């Protein structure tokens, strides 16, 4: 595996090579590993980036506490025979003017967009720059961050960028909890709370229209959540139209806290 810390040397190496790209902020887990294994089935070179993007954090404390373990991450990637690893500095990413202007679909104002001011601007900004540096043919992203996935796809479509996003299913622990870098900040009892909440949402989803937000919020807090930002149902086949009733085309999106750790999921 070749490791690059600046875009110039990376670009020289990958020039005219078909690249499959997995953008990450490190703290690698089985969800990331599944993306990499999926990528390796394609006849392209696999490139992983590790960059904790400061511009998508709306709280400095959240940025500082985000899980980082570069030595472990590098070991995982070497064992997976990844071709390239890009670990840029903030200056390397933000030290140039990108070709494309930022575009945020109106859905960026909903769900996490209501609670994390500037978050999606930061996400699209860094993806815009990474895509311009790497020029990947394919980008592998998980469905756990579904709103983010949707907005990046809209951005790529808007600018007619020649990169295709491959959507990959959420990988879960045996207890139903979605793998996430932030899970490393949780204690064993916190993981049990997240599991109870997952099974609760799974249980009530087909009768979602019967319950209001206040009831669902109260039940989640009874199960151990410290705070609930949202529980909303959207038809993902109809360009994210909010729906009262749950069906096979819908997903229930949730965001909540266990102590000071914010978790998101869609079920």
XYZ file of N, CA and C in Angstrom:
801
model
N 0.847 -1.200 0.000
C 0.000 0.000 0.000
C 0.883 1.250 0.000
N 0.594 2.161 -0.913
C 1.331 3.415 -0.983
C 0.555 4.499 -0.221
N 1.274 5.223 0.621
C 0.655 6.259 1.447
C 1.098 7.629 0.959
N 0.127 8.527 0.787
C 0.413 9.876 0.314
C -0.154 10.896 1.295
N 0.620 11.957 1.513
C 0.187 13.019 2.420
C 0.005 14.363 1.712
N 0.255 14.358 0.392
C 0.018 15.587 -0.379
C -0.588 15.230 -1.729
N -1.415 16.119 -2.247
C -2.189 15.825 -3.452
C -1.322 15.760 -4.718
N -0.226 16.517 -4.758
C 0.603 16.535 -5.961
C 1.218 15.163 -6.230
N 1.840 14.574 -5.204
C 2.461 13.248 -5.392
C 1.402 12.176 -5.627
N 0.239 12.320 -4.983
C -0.855 11.367 -5.208
C -1.325 11.434 -6.662
N -1.535 12.637 -7.151
C -2.037 12.802 -8.517
C -1.052 12.252 -9.555
N 0.237 12.411 -9.314
C 1.246 11.859 -10.222
C 1.144 10.337 -10.278
N 0.890 9.728 -9.114
C 0.806 8.266 -9.029
C -0.435 7.712 -9.719
N -1.568 8.384 -9.554
C -2.846 7.817 -10.026
C -3.285 8.366 -11.375
N -2.469 9.218 -11.992
C -2.827 9.816 -13.278
C -3.216 8.742 -14.295
N -4.400 8.910 -14.889
C -4.927 8.018 -15.938
C -5.226 6.599 -15.441
N -5.257 6.413 -14.112
C -5.632 5.099 -13.580
C -7.076 5.141 -13.097
N -7.867 4.100 -13.408
C -9.251 4.066 -12.907
C -9.258 3.811 -11.401
N -9.867 4.721 -10.658
C -9.809 4.674 -9.202
C -11.179 4.438 -8.592
N -11.241 3.520 -7.640
C -12.399 3.358 -6.760
C -12.042 4.016 -5.431
N -12.906 4.889 -4.958
C -12.578 5.763 -3.836
C -13.510 5.530 -2.658
N -12.921 5.401 -1.465
C -13.692 5.315 -0.216
C -13.247 6.458 0.693
N -14.046 7.527 0.797
C -13.689 8.635 1.697
C -14.046 8.283 3.137
N -13.105 8.501 4.075
C -13.390 8.219 5.484
C -12.785 9.317 6.356
N -13.213 9.330 7.606
C -12.580 10.193 8.602
C -11.804 9.341 9.596
N -11.466 8.126 9.171
C -10.717 7.239 10.056
C -11.621 6.568 11.070
N -10.998 6.034 12.137
C -11.783 5.258 13.097
C -12.429 4.075 12.400
N -11.641 3.390 11.583
C -12.196 2.378 10.680
C -12.830 1.203 11.429
N -13.935 0.710 10.867
C -14.701 -0.387 11.477
C -15.235 -1.302 10.374
N -16.073 -2.257 10.742
C -16.554 -3.257 9.779
C -17.381 -2.644 8.656
N -18.000 -1.506 8.908
C -18.727 -0.819 7.840
C -17.771 -0.353 6.758
N -16.668 0.287 7.160
C -15.659 0.714 6.199
C -15.055 -0.493 5.470
N -14.792 -1.540 6.234
C -14.183 -2.736 5.645
C -15.080 -3.329 4.554
N -16.385 -3.293 4.780
C -17.322 -3.816 3.771
C -17.276 -2.976 2.494
N -17.098 -1.657 2.633
C -16.984 -0.782 1.460
C -15.718 -1.126 0.666
N -14.625 -1.334 1.384
C -13.356 -1.642 0.731
C -13.429 -2.991 0.007
N -14.018 -3.982 0.655
C -14.148 -5.304 0.027
C -15.033 -5.239 -1.216
N -16.073 -4.404 -1.152
C -16.935 -4.219 -2.323
C -16.146 -3.556 -3.448
N -15.361 -2.551 -3.088
C -14.550 -1.839 -4.079
C -13.577 -2.783 -4.780
N -12.978 -3.687 -4.030
C -11.939 -4.558 -4.578
C -12.493 -5.562 -5.587
N -13.817 -5.691 -5.643
C -14.432 -6.570 -6.635
C -14.479 -5.897 -8.010
N -14.283 -4.580 -8.039
C -14.263 -3.854 -9.300
C -12.838 -3.867 -9.860
N -12.720 -3.735 -11.170
C -11.395 -3.788 -11.803
C -10.759 -2.398 -11.805
N -10.579 -1.868 -10.593
C -9.976 -0.550 -10.437
C -9.046 -0.581 -9.231
N -8.190 0.423 -9.122
C -7.338 0.570 -7.950
C -8.180 1.175 -6.822
N -8.013 0.661 -5.609
C -8.776 1.155 -4.465
C -7.972 2.189 -3.688
N -8.582 3.359 -3.508
C -7.958 4.458 -2.781
C -8.849 4.834 -1.602
N -8.278 4.855 -0.416
C -8.988 5.270 0.800
C -8.379 6.575 1.289
N -9.229 7.507 1.685
C -8.723 8.733 2.311
C -9.095 8.731 3.786
N -8.225 9.304 4.600
C -8.515 9.537 6.020
C -8.300 11.024 6.275
N -9.389 11.717 6.537
C -9.310 13.154 6.785
C -10.466 13.563 7.691
N -10.151 13.954 8.919
C -11.184 14.436 9.837
C -11.431 15.897 9.471
N -12.514 16.115 8.762
C -12.805 17.404 8.138
C -13.343 18.418 9.149
N -12.563 19.422 9.517
C -13.010 20.351 10.559
C -14.251 21.152 10.180
N -14.486 21.338 8.874
C -15.577 22.210 8.440
C -16.953 21.566 8.519
N -17.019 20.267 8.807
C -18.343 19.654 8.939
C -18.748 19.450 10.394
N -17.939 19.940 11.312
C -18.280 19.869 12.732
C -18.794 21.239 13.175
N -19.992 21.246 13.743
C -20.529 22.526 14.206
C -20.170 22.807 15.664
N -19.462 21.874 16.295
C -18.961 22.090 17.651
C -17.489 21.698 17.701
N -16.640 22.595 18.197
C -15.212 22.297 18.291
C -14.944 21.098 19.188
N -15.757 20.953 20.235
C -15.573 19.830 21.158
C -15.823 18.498 20.453
N -16.792 18.480 19.536
C -17.096 17.275 18.774
C -15.934 16.931 17.845
N -15.351 17.943 17.224
C -14.191 17.735 16.345
C -13.005 17.178 17.137
N -12.767 17.752 18.304
C -11.617 17.315 19.121
C -11.790 15.883 19.629
N -13.047 15.509 19.938
C -13.283 14.184 20.531
C -13.516 13.091 19.493
N -13.566 13.463 18.203
C -13.839 12.454 17.185
C -12.753 11.369 17.227
N -13.141 10.091 17.185
C -12.166 8.991 17.335
C -11.072 9.019 16.270
N -9.838 8.948 16.710
C -8.689 8.902 15.805
C -7.738 7.796 16.257
N -7.343 6.938 15.327
C -6.364 5.888 15.626
C -5.653 5.522 14.328
N -4.732 6.397 13.908
C -4.104 6.258 12.592
C -3.327 4.949 12.454
N -2.594 4.547 13.489
C -1.800 3.322 13.402
C -2.686 2.103 13.168
N -3.792 2.036 13.905
C -4.729 0.924 13.728
C -5.357 0.964 12.339
N -5.740 2.156 11.892
C -6.356 2.298 10.574
C -5.408 1.851 9.465
N -4.164 2.274 9.537
C -3.172 1.905 8.519
C -2.967 0.390 8.503
N -2.931 -0.216 9.675
C -2.777 -1.671 9.763
C -3.948 -2.396 9.095
N -5.164 -1.922 9.348
C -6.362 -2.518 8.735
C -6.282 -2.427 7.216
N -5.909 -1.256 6.715
C -5.868 -1.037 5.270
C -4.770 -1.872 4.605
N -3.637 -2.032 5.258
C -2.568 -2.876 4.713
C -3.019 -4.328 4.627
N -3.704 -4.792 5.671
C -4.199 -6.175 5.680
C -5.238 -6.422 4.589
N -5.932 -5.366 4.178
C -6.950 -5.479 3.128
C -6.351 -5.274 1.732
N -5.043 -5.055 1.681
C -4.342 -4.839 0.399
C -4.918 -3.667 -0.397
N -5.236 -2.598 0.314
C -5.657 -1.369 -0.351
C -4.474 -0.827 -1.149
N -4.740 -0.284 -2.329
C -3.649 0.199 -3.181
C -3.050 1.511 -2.689
N -3.948 2.467 -2.349
C -3.475 3.798 -1.983
C -4.213 4.327 -0.753
N -3.478 5.026 0.089
C -4.050 5.726 1.234
C -3.642 7.192 1.154
N -4.618 8.072 1.238
C -4.381 9.519 1.185
C -4.732 10.109 2.549
N -3.717 10.676 3.218
C -3.913 11.297 4.539
C -3.491 12.762 4.429
N -4.365 13.609 3.904
C -3.973 14.997 3.659
C -4.030 15.872 4.909
N -3.351 16.988 4.842
C -3.472 18.024 5.865
C -4.637 18.938 5.501
N -5.042 19.780 6.439
C -6.099 20.762 6.167
C -5.662 21.679 5.026
N -4.390 22.085 5.038
C -3.883 22.979 3.993
C -3.918 22.310 2.620
N -3.614 21.020 2.578
C -3.601 20.304 1.305
C -5.000 20.246 0.693
N -6.017 20.113 1.546
C -7.401 20.038 1.063
C -7.952 21.424 0.746
N -7.701 22.384 1.609
C -8.353 23.691 1.474
C -7.447 24.777 0.898
N -6.269 24.399 0.436
C -5.335 25.388 -0.081
C -5.487 25.701 -1.555
N -6.620 25.376 -2.155
C -6.847 25.704 -3.566
C -8.333 26.012 -3.786
N -8.623 26.661 -4.882
C -10.006 26.994 -5.223
C -10.573 25.903 -6.129
N -11.626 25.222 -5.698
C -12.173 24.136 -6.518
C -12.894 24.644 -7.765
N -12.971 23.782 -8.751
C -13.584 24.139 -10.034
C -15.101 24.320 -9.915
N -15.732 23.450 -9.118
C -17.194 23.478 -9.016
C -17.661 24.274 -7.797
N -18.745 25.018 -7.981
C -19.363 25.727 -6.867
C -20.157 24.741 -6.012
N -20.289 25.057 -4.733
C -21.080 24.200 -3.856
C -22.541 24.216 -4.283
N -23.144 23.046 -4.244
C -24.589 22.958 -4.498
C -25.201 22.079 -3.418
N -26.175 22.631 -2.731
C -26.888 21.887 -1.689
C -28.352 21.769 -2.058
N -28.813 20.544 -2.250
C -30.229 20.304 -2.493
C -31.037 20.787 -1.288
N -32.288 21.151 -1.524
C -33.142 21.681 -0.456
C -33.323 20.692 0.696
N -33.080 19.408 0.435
C -33.225 18.415 1.508
C -32.158 18.591 2.585
N -31.140 19.381 2.289
C -30.097 19.651 3.284
C -30.620 20.440 4.477
N -31.797 21.037 4.341
C -32.379 21.823 5.438
C -33.143 20.947 6.429
N -33.356 19.693 6.079
C -34.154 18.800 6.922
C -33.245 17.884 7.745
N -33.864 17.102 8.640
C -33.155 16.123 9.462
C -31.908 16.737 10.097
N -30.718 16.191 9.807
C -29.500 16.708 10.449
C -29.236 18.163 10.103
N -29.704 18.596 8.942
C -29.509 19.980 8.542
C -30.169 20.980 9.473
N -31.232 20.554 10.155
C -31.931 21.434 11.110
C -31.161 21.569 12.408
N -30.336 20.583 12.717
C -29.689 20.531 14.032
C -28.181 20.755 13.986
N -27.594 20.672 12.808
C -26.139 20.832 12.691
C -25.839 21.914 11.654
N -25.874 23.147 12.086
C -25.680 24.289 11.196
C -24.313 24.209 10.513
N -24.331 24.293 9.182
C -23.093 24.281 8.408
C -22.524 22.896 8.135
N -23.133 21.862 8.700
C -22.586 20.507 8.559
C -22.516 20.065 7.101
N -23.635 20.156 6.402
C -23.641 19.643 5.034
C -22.858 20.539 4.072
N -22.776 21.829 4.352
C -21.886 22.691 3.565
C -20.450 22.173 3.672
N -20.062 21.777 4.898
C -18.725 21.237 5.121
C -18.507 19.917 4.410
N -19.528 19.052 4.425
C -19.434 17.741 3.768
C -19.277 17.906 2.262
N -20.140 18.721 1.654
C -20.086 18.904 0.207
C -18.793 19.612 -0.198
N -18.349 20.543 0.616
C -17.105 21.260 0.341
C -15.926 20.291 0.247
N -15.785 19.418 1.254
C -14.638 18.507 1.247
C -14.771 17.458 0.144
N -15.984 16.976 -0.117
C -16.156 15.994 -1.192
C -15.872 16.617 -2.555
N -16.273 17.857 -2.739
C -15.976 18.583 -3.966
C -14.468 18.587 -4.223
N -13.692 18.867 -3.185
C -12.249 18.957 -3.305
C -11.592 17.582 -3.495
N -12.062 16.599 -2.726
C -11.506 15.250 -2.863
C -11.765 14.677 -4.255
N -12.967 14.910 -4.762
C -13.305 14.406 -6.099
C -12.437 15.089 -7.159
N -12.193 16.391 -7.009
C -11.351 17.103 -7.975
C -9.907 16.613 -7.926
N -9.410 16.309 -6.734
C -8.032 15.813 -6.583
C -7.885 14.410 -7.169
N -8.843 13.530 -6.843
C -8.705 12.095 -7.145
C -9.308 11.700 -8.490
N -10.381 12.378 -8.877
C -11.116 12.054 -10.104
C -11.500 10.561 -10.149
N -12.189 10.080 -9.129
C -12.519 8.650 -9.083
C -13.612 8.266 -10.079
N -13.528 7.051 -10.570
C -14.586 6.533 -11.431
C -15.786 6.098 -10.592
N -15.484 5.530 -9.421
C -16.543 5.083 -8.523
C -16.221 5.534 -7.102
N -17.281 5.846 -6.351
C -17.156 6.237 -4.948
C -18.076 5.324 -4.148
N -17.537 4.674 -3.128
C -18.313 3.729 -2.327
C -18.702 4.393 -1.010
N -20.019 4.429 -0.747
C -20.526 5.075 0.462
C -21.629 4.230 1.084
N -21.697 4.253 2.414
C -22.693 3.465 3.128
C -24.023 4.187 3.278
N -25.075 3.406 3.433
C -26.416 3.968 3.555
C -26.754 4.443 4.962
N -25.869 4.203 5.925
C -26.175 4.689 7.276
C -26.294 6.207 7.299
N -25.373 6.874 6.595
C -25.437 8.334 6.448
C -26.213 8.661 5.177
N -27.501 8.306 5.178
C -28.291 8.338 3.946
C -28.507 9.755 3.433
N -28.736 10.693 4.333
C -28.949 12.073 3.901
C -27.692 12.621 3.241
N -26.558 12.349 3.839
C -25.274 12.759 3.268
C -25.079 12.134 1.890
N -25.354 10.849 1.777
C -25.238 10.123 0.517
C -26.103 10.766 -0.558
N -27.341 11.073 -0.217
C -28.295 11.688 -1.138
C -27.779 13.046 -1.628
N -27.281 13.864 -0.715
C -26.835 15.216 -1.058
C -25.578 15.195 -1.927
N -24.676 14.251 -1.671
C -23.480 14.125 -2.503
C -23.856 13.673 -3.912
N -24.805 12.744 -4.017
C -25.283 12.308 -5.330
C -25.900 13.466 -6.105
N -26.665 14.303 -5.399
C -27.286 15.470 -6.041
C -26.224 16.453 -6.533
N -25.183 16.642 -5.736
C -24.089 17.537 -6.108
C -23.375 17.026 -7.363
N -23.064 15.740 -7.398
C -22.386 15.133 -8.547
C -23.247 15.239 -9.804
N -24.547 14.978 -9.642
C -25.475 15.062 -10.766
C -25.595 16.495 -11.284
N -25.681 17.445 -10.369
C -25.834 18.858 -10.722
C -24.685 19.337 -11.615
N -23.462 18.918 -11.283
C -22.283 19.375 -12.023
C -21.843 18.388 -13.100
N -22.624 17.318 -13.290
C -22.340 16.316 -14.316
C -20.905 15.784 -14.195
N -20.535 15.479 -12.946
C -19.202 14.949 -12.660
C -19.155 13.471 -13.033
N -18.080 13.061 -13.645
C -17.955 11.679 -14.130
C -17.488 10.738 -13.020
N -18.248 10.687 -11.954
C -18.000 9.750 -10.851
C -19.327 9.124 -10.466
N -19.320 7.822 -10.283
C -20.552 7.114 -9.930
C -20.496 6.663 -8.477
N -21.555 6.975 -7.721
C -21.613 6.525 -6.335
C -22.243 5.146 -6.266
N -21.574 4.235 -5.582
C -22.101 2.896 -5.316
C -22.619 2.880 -3.878
N -23.921 2.707 -3.719
C -24.533 2.684 -2.390
C -24.370 1.300 -1.771
N -23.899 1.263 -0.540
C -23.651 -0.013 0.142
C -24.487 -0.093 1.417
N -25.018 -1.277 1.679
C -25.908 -1.463 2.821
C -25.202 -1.204 4.148
N -25.981 -0.740 5.116
C -25.482 -0.526 6.474
C -25.067 -1.858 7.085
N -23.912 -1.875 7.711
C -23.432 -3.081 8.393
C -23.730 -2.928 9.878
N -24.332 -3.966 10.469
C -24.767 -3.897 11.858
C -24.126 -4.983 12.712
N -24.007 -4.668 13.990
C -23.599 -5.672 14.957
C -24.739 -6.670 15.136
N -24.458 -7.779 15.794
C -25.493 -8.793 16.035
C -26.660 -8.230 16.828
N -26.422 -7.169 17.612
C -27.479 -6.564 18.421
C -28.253 -5.482 17.665
N -27.986 -5.334 16.371
C -28.720 -4.384 15.547
C -28.085 -3.013 15.417
N -27.134 -2.701 16.268
C -26.517 -1.376 16.245
C -25.635 -1.224 15.011
N -25.837 -0.132 14.268
C -25.031 0.127 13.080
C -23.597 0.458 13.491
N -22.632 -0.111 12.767
C -21.239 0.233 13.036
C -21.013 1.703 12.734
N -20.304 2.376 13.619
C -20.007 3.794 13.481
C -18.719 4.083 14.238
N -17.924 5.011 13.735
C -16.695 5.385 14.438
C -17.001 5.894 15.835
N -18.129 6.574 15.975
C -18.502 7.143 17.271
C -18.852 6.066 18.310
N -19.107 4.845 17.855
C -19.425 3.778 18.810
C -18.279 3.529 19.787
N -17.062 3.865 19.367
C -15.909 3.656 20.247
C -15.951 4.575 21.464
N -16.799 5.605 21.404
C -16.953 6.527 22.532
C -17.991 6.036 23.536
N -18.681 4.940 23.176
C -19.753 4.412 24.027
C -19.247 3.302 24.938
N -19.812 3.233 26.120
C -19.528 2.143 27.048
C -20.465 0.971 26.751
N -20.160 -0.233 27.267
C -21.008 -1.403 26.975
C -22.488 -1.173 27.267
N -22.820 -0.493 28.357
C -24.230 -0.236 28.667
C -24.856 0.725 27.663
N -24.058 1.643 27.124
C -24.555 2.569 26.108
C -24.912 1.822 24.828
N -24.100 0.833 24.483
C -24.381 0.013 23.296
C -25.703 -0.739 23.485
N -25.966 -1.188 24.703
C -27.244 -1.871 24.992
C -28.421 -0.922 24.788
N -28.241 0.332 25.165
C -29.291 1.338 24.963
C -29.546 1.521 23.463
N -28.471 1.660 22.679
C -28.603 1.821 21.231
C -29.295 0.616 20.608
N -29.003 -0.564 21.115
C -29.644 -1.782 20.615
C -31.142 -1.768 20.924
N -31.502 -1.386 22.152
C -32.926 -1.334 22.528
C -33.681 -0.341 21.645
N -33.052 0.772 21.339
C -33.696 1.788 20.500
C -33.876 1.267 19.072
N -32.873 0.575 18.555
C -32.990 -0.004 17.211
C -34.167 -0.959 17.128
N -34.284 -1.868 18.100
C -35.373 -2.851 18.062
C -36.734 -2.198 18.312
N -36.753 -1.144 19.106
C -38.004 -0.405 19.339
C -38.502 0.221 18.032
N -37.625 0.894 17.306
C -38.021 1.523 16.041
C -38.445 0.465 15.029
N -37.717 -0.642 14.989
C -38.081 -1.740 14.090
C -39.472 -2.287 14.398
N -39.786 -2.339 15.682
C -41.062 -2.898 16.116
C -42.241 -2.011 15.741
N -42.072 -0.689 15.860
C -43.209 0.223 15.660
C -43.296 0.805 14.245
N -42.301 0.522 13.391
C -42.227 1.236 12.116
C -43.469 1.037 11.232
N -44.057 -0.146 11.248
C -45.221 -0.395 10.386
C -46.482 0.297 10.894
N -46.432 0.776 12.130
C -47.552 1.539 12.689
C -47.112 2.972 13.002
N -46.146 3.447 12.237
C -45.538 4.743 12.524
C -46.573 5.865 12.562
N -47.591 5.784 11.697
C -48.588 6.852 11.613
C -49.457 6.952 12.864
N -49.426 5.916 13.701
C -50.250 5.909 14.922
C -49.634 6.803 15.997
N -48.322 6.994 15.939
C -47.612 7.678 17.020
C -47.190 9.085 16.609
N -47.132 9.966 17.587
C -46.590 11.300 17.306
C -45.165 11.400 17.857
N -44.503 12.483 17.513
C -43.098 12.638 17.888
C -42.910 12.614 19.396
N -43.781 13.294 20.115
C -43.614 13.382 21.574
C -43.665 12.011 22.232
N -44.571 11.135 21.744
C -44.664 9.787 22.293
C -43.384 9.004 22.005
N -42.918 9.051 20.740
C -41.730 8.297 20.351
C -40.493 8.809 21.091
N -40.424 10.127 21.237
C -39.310 10.734 21.971
C -39.301 10.257 23.418
N -40.466 10.263 24.036
C -40.575 9.821 25.433
C -40.160 8.369 25.585
N -40.587 7.532 24.648
C -40.247 6.112 24.712
C -38.742 5.897 24.537
N -38.129 6.650 23.631
C -36.689 6.515 23.425
C -35.905 6.965 24.657
N -36.383 8.004 25.313
C -35.724 8.468 26.532
C -35.892 7.439 27.652
N -37.053 6.799 27.704
C -37.257 5.716 28.678
C -36.263 4.575 28.439
N -35.922 4.359 27.156
C -34.989 3.281 26.808
C -33.529 3.663 27.084
N -33.297 4.950 27.379
C -31.949 5.356 27.765
C -31.346 6.496 26.976
N -32.043 6.993 25.937
C -31.527 8.135 25.185
C -31.515 9.369 26.082
N -30.483 10.186 25.939
C -30.393 11.413 26.738
C -31.180 12.547 26.089
N -31.246 12.530 24.752
C -31.904 13.588 23.992
C -32.255 13.035 22.624
N -33.358 13.486 22.051
C -33.764 13.040 20.720
C -33.914 14.258 19.811
N -33.192 14.268 18.695
C -33.323 15.371 17.737
C -34.507 15.159 16.811
N -34.598 13.971 16.221
C -35.730 13.725 15.306
C -36.000 12.241 15.142
N -37.262 11.955 14.774
C -37.699 10.623 14.320
C -38.683 10.922 13.202
N -38.269 10.731 11.959
C -39.109 11.114 10.823
C -39.080 10.032 9.751
N -40.193 9.908 9.047
C -40.369 8.877 8.036
C -40.386 9.523 6.645
N -39.513 9.040 5.744
C -39.454 9.591 4.390
C -39.529 8.486 3.356
N -40.221 8.784 2.261
C -40.252 7.888 1.118
C -39.003 8.158 0.282
N -38.042 7.262 0.326
C -36.764 7.496 -0.351
C -36.853 7.218 -1.850
N -37.943 6.607 -2.300
C -38.128 6.348 -3.727
C -38.782 7.536 -4.424
N -39.318 8.465 -3.652
C -39.989 9.639 -4.216
C -39.266 10.914 -3.826
N -37.942 10.895 -4.011
C -37.133 12.089 -3.782
C -37.315 12.673 -2.382
N -37.397 11.788 -1.413
C -37.480 12.162 0.001
C -38.710 13.025 0.314
N -39.864 12.450 0.084
C -41.112 13.079 0.499
C -41.478 12.528 1.872
N -41.766 13.419 2.804
C -42.134 12.995 4.146
C -43.454 12.231 4.086
N -43.523 11.130 4.818
C -44.691 10.259 4.744
C -45.213 9.922 6.139
N -46.514 9.855 6.275
C -47.107 9.465 7.562
C -47.018 7.954 7.749
N -47.299 7.213 6.671
C -47.309 5.753 6.770
C -45.998 5.171 6.269
N -45.568 4.106 6.932
C -44.343 3.408 6.556
C -44.677 2.309 5.551
N -43.867 2.196 4.478
C -43.986 1.073 3.554
C -42.600 0.701 3.050
N -42.523 -0.226 2.115
C -41.224 -0.752 1.673
C -40.342 0.304 1.011
N -40.940 1.412 0.588
C -40.170 2.481 -0.040
C -39.705 3.543 0.957
N -39.993 3.315 2.221
C -39.708 4.321 3.251
C -38.551 3.915 4.164
N -38.001 4.915 4.808
C -37.048 4.710 5.889
C -37.387 5.679 7.013
N -37.273 5.186 8.243
C -37.423 6.051 9.408
C -36.037 6.531 9.806
N -35.879 7.826 9.839
C -34.595 8.447 10.170
C -34.618 8.915 11.617
N -33.566 8.574 12.359
C -33.493 8.967 13.766
C -32.133 9.585 14.070
N -32.159 10.523 15.014
C -30.920 11.092 15.555
C -31.148 11.322 17.039
N -30.239 10.821 17.856
C -30.411 10.936 19.300
C -29.056 10.896 19.982
N -29.054 11.238 21.243
C -27.822 11.236 22.032
C -27.873 10.168 23.114
N -26.729 9.541 23.337
C -26.515 8.757 24.546
C -25.403 9.491 25.292
N -25.755 10.104 26.373
C -24.878 11.067 27.060
C -24.528 12.181 26.065
N -23.243 12.355 25.744
C -22.889 13.436 24.816
C -22.516 12.922 23.421
N -22.824 11.653 23.140
C -22.502 11.053 21.834
C -23.755 11.031 20.968
N -23.676 11.672 19.815
C -24.823 11.741 18.899
C -24.759 10.585 17.896
N -25.870 9.858 17.788
C -25.957 8.716 16.887
C -27.070 8.955 15.865
N -26.836 8.535 14.629
C -27.891 8.594 13.616
C -28.075 7.197 13.022
N -29.268 6.982 12.479
C -29.543 5.697 11.830
C -30.763 5.873 10.953
N -30.987 4.924 10.072
C -32.232 4.860 9.294
C -32.616 3.403 9.178
N -33.902 3.162 9.377
C -34.388 1.782 9.549
C -35.603 1.549 8.655
